[in-house]
Short mmCIF file of C-alpha atoms and ligand atoms in Angstrom, two decimals:
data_model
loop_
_atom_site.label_atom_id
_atom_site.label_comp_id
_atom_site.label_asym_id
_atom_site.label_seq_id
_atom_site.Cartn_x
_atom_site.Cartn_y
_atom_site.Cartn_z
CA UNK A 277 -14.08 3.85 -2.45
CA UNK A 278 -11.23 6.19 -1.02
CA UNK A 279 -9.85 3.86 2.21
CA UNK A 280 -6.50 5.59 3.46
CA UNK A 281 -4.22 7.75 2.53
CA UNK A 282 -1.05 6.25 3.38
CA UNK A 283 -0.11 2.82 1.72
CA UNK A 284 2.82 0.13 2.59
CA UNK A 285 3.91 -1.82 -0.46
CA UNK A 286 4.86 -5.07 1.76
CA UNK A 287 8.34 -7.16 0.09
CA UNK A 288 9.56 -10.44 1.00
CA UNK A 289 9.21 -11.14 4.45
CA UNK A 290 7.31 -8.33 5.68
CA UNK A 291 3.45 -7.92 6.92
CA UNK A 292 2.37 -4.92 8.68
CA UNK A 293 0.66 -4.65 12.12
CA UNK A 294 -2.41 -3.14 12.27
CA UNK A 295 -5.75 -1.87 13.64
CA UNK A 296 -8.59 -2.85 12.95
CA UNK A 297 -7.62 -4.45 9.86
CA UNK A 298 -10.00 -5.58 7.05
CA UNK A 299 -9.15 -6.94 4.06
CA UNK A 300 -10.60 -5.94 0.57
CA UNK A 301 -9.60 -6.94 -2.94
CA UNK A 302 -9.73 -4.21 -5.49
CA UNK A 303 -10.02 -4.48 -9.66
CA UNK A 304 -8.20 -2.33 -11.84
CA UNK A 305 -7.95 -2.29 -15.69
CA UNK A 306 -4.85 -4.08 -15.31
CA UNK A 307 -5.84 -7.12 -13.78
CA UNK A 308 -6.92 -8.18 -9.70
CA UNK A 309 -4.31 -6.72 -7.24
CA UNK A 310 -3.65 -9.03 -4.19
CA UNK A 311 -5.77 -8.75 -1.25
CA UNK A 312 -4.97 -5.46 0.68
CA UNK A 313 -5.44 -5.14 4.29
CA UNK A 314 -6.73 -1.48 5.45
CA UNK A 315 -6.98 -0.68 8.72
CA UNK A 316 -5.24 1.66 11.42
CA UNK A 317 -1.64 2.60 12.33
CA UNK A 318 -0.87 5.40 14.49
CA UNK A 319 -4.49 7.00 14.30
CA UNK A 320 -4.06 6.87 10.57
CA UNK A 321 -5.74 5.02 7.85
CA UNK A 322 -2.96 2.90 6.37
CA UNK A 323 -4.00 0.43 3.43
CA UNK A 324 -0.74 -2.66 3.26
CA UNK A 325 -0.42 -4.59 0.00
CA UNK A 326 2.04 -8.06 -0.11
CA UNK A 327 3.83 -7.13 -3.53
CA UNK A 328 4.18 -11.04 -4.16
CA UNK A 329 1.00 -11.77 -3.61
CA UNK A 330 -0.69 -12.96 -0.35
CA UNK A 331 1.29 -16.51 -0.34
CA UNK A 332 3.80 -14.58 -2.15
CA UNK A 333 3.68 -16.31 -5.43
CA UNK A 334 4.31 -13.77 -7.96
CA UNK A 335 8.37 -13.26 -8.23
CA UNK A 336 9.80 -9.98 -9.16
CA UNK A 337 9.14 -9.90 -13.01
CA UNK A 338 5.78 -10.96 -12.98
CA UNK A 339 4.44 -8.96 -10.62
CA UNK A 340 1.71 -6.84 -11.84
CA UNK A 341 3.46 -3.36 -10.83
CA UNK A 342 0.33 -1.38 -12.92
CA UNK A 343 -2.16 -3.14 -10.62
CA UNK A 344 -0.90 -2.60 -7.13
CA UNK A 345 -0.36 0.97 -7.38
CA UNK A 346 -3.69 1.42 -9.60
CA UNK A 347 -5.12 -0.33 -6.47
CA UNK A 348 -3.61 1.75 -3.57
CA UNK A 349 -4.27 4.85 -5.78
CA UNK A 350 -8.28 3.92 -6.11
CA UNK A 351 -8.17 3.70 -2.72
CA UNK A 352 -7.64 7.47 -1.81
CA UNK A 353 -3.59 6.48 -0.90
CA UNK A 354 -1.67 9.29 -1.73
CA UNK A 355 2.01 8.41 0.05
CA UNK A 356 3.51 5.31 -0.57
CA UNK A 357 6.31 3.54 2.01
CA UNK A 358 7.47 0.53 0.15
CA UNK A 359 9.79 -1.80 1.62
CA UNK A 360 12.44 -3.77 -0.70
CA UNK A 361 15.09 -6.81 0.27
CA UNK A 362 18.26 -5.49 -1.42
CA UNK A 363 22.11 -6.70 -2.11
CA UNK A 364 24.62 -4.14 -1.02
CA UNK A 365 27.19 -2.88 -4.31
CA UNK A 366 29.03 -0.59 -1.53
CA UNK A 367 31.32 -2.70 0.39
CA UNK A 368 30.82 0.06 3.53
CA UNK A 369 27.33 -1.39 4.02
CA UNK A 370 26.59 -4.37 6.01
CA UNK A 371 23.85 -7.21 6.58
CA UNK A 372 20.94 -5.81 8.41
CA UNK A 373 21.67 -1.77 6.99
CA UNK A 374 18.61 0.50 6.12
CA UNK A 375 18.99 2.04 2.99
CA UNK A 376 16.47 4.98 1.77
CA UNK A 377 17.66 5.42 -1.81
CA UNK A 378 18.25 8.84 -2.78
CA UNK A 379 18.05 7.10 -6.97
CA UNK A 380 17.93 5.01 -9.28
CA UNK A 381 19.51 2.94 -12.33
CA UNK A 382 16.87 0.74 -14.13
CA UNK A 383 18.16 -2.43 -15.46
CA UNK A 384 15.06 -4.08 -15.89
CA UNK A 385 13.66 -5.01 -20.22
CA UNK A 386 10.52 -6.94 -19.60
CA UNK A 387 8.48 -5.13 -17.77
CA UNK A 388 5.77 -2.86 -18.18
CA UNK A 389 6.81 0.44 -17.47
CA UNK A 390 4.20 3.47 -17.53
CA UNK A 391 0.60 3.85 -17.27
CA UNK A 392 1.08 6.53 -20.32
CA UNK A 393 0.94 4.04 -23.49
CA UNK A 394 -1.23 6.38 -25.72
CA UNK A 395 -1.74 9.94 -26.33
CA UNK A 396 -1.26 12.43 -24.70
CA UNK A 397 1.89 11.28 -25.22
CA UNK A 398 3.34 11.83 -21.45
CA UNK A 399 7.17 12.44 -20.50
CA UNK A 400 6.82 12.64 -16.43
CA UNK A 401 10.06 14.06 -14.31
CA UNK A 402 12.25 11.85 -12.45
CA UNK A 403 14.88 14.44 -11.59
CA UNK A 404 13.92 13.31 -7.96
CA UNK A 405 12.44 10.30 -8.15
CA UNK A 406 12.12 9.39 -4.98
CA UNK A 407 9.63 12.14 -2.87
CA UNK A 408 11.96 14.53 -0.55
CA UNK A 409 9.08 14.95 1.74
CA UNK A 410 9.21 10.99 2.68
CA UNK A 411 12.48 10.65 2.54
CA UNK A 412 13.55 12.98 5.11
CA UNK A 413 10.58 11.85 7.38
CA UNK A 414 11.88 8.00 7.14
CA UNK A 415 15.47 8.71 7.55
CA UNK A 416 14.70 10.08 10.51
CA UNK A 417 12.88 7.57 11.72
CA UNK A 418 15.34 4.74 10.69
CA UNK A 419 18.33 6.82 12.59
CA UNK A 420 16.15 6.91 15.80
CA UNK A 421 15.63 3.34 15.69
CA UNK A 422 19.48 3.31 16.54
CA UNK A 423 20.13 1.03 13.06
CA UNK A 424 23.52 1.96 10.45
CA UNK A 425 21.03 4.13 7.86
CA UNK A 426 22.10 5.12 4.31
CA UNK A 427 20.61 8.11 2.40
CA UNK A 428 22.29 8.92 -0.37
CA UNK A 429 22.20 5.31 -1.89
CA UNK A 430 21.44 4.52 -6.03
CA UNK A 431 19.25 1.30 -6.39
CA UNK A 432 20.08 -0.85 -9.00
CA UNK A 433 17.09 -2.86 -10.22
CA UNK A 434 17.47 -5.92 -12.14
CA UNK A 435 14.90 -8.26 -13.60
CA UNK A 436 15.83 -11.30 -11.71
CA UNK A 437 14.91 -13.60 -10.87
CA UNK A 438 18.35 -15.39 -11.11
CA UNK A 439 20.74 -13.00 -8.57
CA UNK A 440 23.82 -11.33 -10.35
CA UNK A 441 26.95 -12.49 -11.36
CA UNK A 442 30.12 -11.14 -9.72
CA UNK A 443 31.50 -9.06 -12.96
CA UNK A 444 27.80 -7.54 -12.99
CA UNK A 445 28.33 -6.44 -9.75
CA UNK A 446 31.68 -4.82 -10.67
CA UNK A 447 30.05 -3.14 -13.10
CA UNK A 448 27.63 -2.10 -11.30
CA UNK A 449 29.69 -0.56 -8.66
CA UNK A 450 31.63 0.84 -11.35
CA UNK A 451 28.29 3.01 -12.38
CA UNK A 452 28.00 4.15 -8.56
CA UNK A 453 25.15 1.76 -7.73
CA UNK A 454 25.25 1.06 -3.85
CA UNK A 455 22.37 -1.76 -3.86
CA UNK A 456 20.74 -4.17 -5.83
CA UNK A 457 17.55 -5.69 -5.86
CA UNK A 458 14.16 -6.78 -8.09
CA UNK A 459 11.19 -4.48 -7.43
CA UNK A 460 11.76 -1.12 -7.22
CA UNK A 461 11.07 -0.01 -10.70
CA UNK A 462 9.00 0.44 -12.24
CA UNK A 463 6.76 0.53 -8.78
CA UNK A 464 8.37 4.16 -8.21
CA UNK A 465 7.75 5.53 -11.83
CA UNK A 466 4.59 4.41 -11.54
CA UNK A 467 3.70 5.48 -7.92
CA UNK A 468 4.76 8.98 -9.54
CA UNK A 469 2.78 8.90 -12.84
CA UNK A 470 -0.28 8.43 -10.88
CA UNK A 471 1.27 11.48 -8.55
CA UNK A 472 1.47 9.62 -5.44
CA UNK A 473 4.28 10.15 -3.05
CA UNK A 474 6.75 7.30 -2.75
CA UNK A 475 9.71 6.04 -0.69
CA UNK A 476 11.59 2.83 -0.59
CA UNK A 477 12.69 1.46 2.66
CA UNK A 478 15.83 -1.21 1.72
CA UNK A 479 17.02 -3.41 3.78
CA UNK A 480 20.32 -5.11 3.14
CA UNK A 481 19.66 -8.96 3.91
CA UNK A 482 23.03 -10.04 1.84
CA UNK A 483 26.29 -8.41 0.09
CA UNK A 484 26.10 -8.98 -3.54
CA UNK A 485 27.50 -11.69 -5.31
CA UNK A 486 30.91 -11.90 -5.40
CA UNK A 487 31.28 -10.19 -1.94
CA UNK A 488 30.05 -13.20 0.21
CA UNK A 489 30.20 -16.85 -0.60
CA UNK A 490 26.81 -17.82 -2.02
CA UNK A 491 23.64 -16.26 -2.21
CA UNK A 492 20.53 -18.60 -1.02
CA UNK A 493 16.68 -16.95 -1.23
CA UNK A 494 16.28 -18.89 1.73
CA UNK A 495 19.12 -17.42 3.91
CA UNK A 496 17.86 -14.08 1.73
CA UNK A 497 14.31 -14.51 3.49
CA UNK A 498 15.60 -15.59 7.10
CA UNK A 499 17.06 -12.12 6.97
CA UNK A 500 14.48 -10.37 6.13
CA UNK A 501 12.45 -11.91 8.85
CA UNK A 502 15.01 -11.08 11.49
CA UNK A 503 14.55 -7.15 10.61
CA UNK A 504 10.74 -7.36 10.30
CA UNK A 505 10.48 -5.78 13.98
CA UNK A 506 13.03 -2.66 12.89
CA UNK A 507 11.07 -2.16 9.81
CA UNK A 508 7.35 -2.19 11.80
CA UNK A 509 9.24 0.15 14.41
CA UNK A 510 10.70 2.27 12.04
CA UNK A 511 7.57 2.68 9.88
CA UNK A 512 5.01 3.25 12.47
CA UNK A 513 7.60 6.29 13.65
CA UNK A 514 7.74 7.43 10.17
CA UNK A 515 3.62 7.23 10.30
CA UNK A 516 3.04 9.20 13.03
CA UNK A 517 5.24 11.93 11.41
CA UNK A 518 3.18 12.22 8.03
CA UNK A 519 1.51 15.51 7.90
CA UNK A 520 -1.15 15.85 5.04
CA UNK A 521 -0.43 18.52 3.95
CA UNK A 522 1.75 17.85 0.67
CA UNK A 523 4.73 20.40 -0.10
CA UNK A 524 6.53 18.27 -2.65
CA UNK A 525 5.98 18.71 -6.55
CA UNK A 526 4.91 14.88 -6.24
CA UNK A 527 1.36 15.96 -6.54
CA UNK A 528 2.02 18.30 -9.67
CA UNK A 529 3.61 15.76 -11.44
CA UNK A 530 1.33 15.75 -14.70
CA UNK A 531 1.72 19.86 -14.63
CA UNK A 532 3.54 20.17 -18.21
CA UNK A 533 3.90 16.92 -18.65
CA UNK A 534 2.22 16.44 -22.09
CA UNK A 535 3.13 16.99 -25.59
N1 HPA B 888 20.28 -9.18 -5.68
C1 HPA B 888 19.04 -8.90 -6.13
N2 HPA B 888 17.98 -8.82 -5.32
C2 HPA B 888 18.17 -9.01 -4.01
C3 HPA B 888 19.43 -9.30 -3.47
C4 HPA B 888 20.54 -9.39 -4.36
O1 HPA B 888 21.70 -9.64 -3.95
N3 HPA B 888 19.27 -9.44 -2.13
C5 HPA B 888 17.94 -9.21 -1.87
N4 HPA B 888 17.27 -8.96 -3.00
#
């Protein structure tokens, strides 16, 4: 069934433009993923999955995180660009900011986390979480699109889907967290387990509670709508610069991994 090798993981606001595109739904032991669109970007075969669901129904902690990436991986996708709304912590960053997180902190306690629930009991690496190979290839690709681009960023995750409260934000901050949002774990633990190279492309559509006067979903999405053009210009750049050829340990991930 292997489709394409690169896949977008689509968040709130954001479709991809395409070639050619056809859309196929895919089972996986965990359930129907939503309907993903394969087709053509750059010359490459590119397979884009809406992480809320075509209509985007599913909010953040009920998404089923084991079934999209199952899907993309059945697929043939081996490198993941996934594109997550986020609140900036760090006071430097602004509305409209691309963020390629560097980390993580997981906040999250209701979600399913690993694809590993039985034996071989499986402890996977996260000293990088993020793969190096994408990262530099999307940075570079957000600072030619002329944009304010942060690299060295730790992504909070919460559970939502309430936002935060100010004095979570404090502490947050206080742990050396520079954005917020819902989605990005466990999607990148997962991504890895299944050794599949993975970046996150943030987008900061709001400061966090407590640093601006309200927070509305609606405004929230607006936002995210305005950048959709930056993101498209920045990914298809980013698209044309994927080489095949794999150098990162993303691919070895289950080398050693089992007790
Ligand atoms: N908090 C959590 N998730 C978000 C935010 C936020 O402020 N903005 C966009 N997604």
């Amino acid at each position: 069934m292997k489709k394409a090798r690169i896949g977008i993981i689509g968040g709130t606001g954001f479709s991809v433009l395409m070639e050619n595109g056809t859309t196929i739904r895919v089972g996986t032991p965990y359930g129907p993923a939503p309907a993903i669109t394969v087709g053509v970007v750059g010359g490459k075969g590119v397979a884009f999955l809406p992480r809320h669901g075509e209509k985007h129904t599913q909010p953040p902690h009920k998404i089923n995180y084991r079934a999209n990436i199952w899907a993309l991986h059945a697929l043939g996708v081996e490198r993941v660009f996934a594109t997550n709304a986020v609140g900036a912590i760090n006071i430097k960053y602004r509305r409209g900011d691309l963020v390629v997180p560097v980390d993580f902190i997981d906040f999250t306690r209701n979600r399913v986390q690993t694809f590993y629930d039985e034996a071989p009991v499986t402890h996977i690496d996260v000293s990088e979480p993020y793969c190096p190979e994408l990262r530099n290839i999307l940075l570079q690709a957000a600072e030619d699109s002329g944009g304010r681009v942060w690299g060295d960023a730790v992504y909070l995750c919460t559970d939502g889907p309430r936002y935060e409260t100010p004095a979570e934000i404090r502490m947050f901050r206080g742990l050396g967290c520079d954005v917020v949002g819902m989605t990005g774990l466990p999607e990148v633990v997962l991504a890895r387990e299944l050794e599949m190279c993975y970046v996150s492309f943030c987008f900061v559509t709001n400061m966090a509670a407590g640093l601006q006067e309200r927070l509305s979903a609606e405004l929230i999405i607006e936002d995210s709508r305005k950048l959709k053009n930056t993101l498209q210009t920045v990914l298809d750049a980013a698209i044309k610069d994927v080489s095949w050829k794999r150098s990162c340990y993303c691919s070895r991930t289950l080398e050693g991994t089992r007790v």
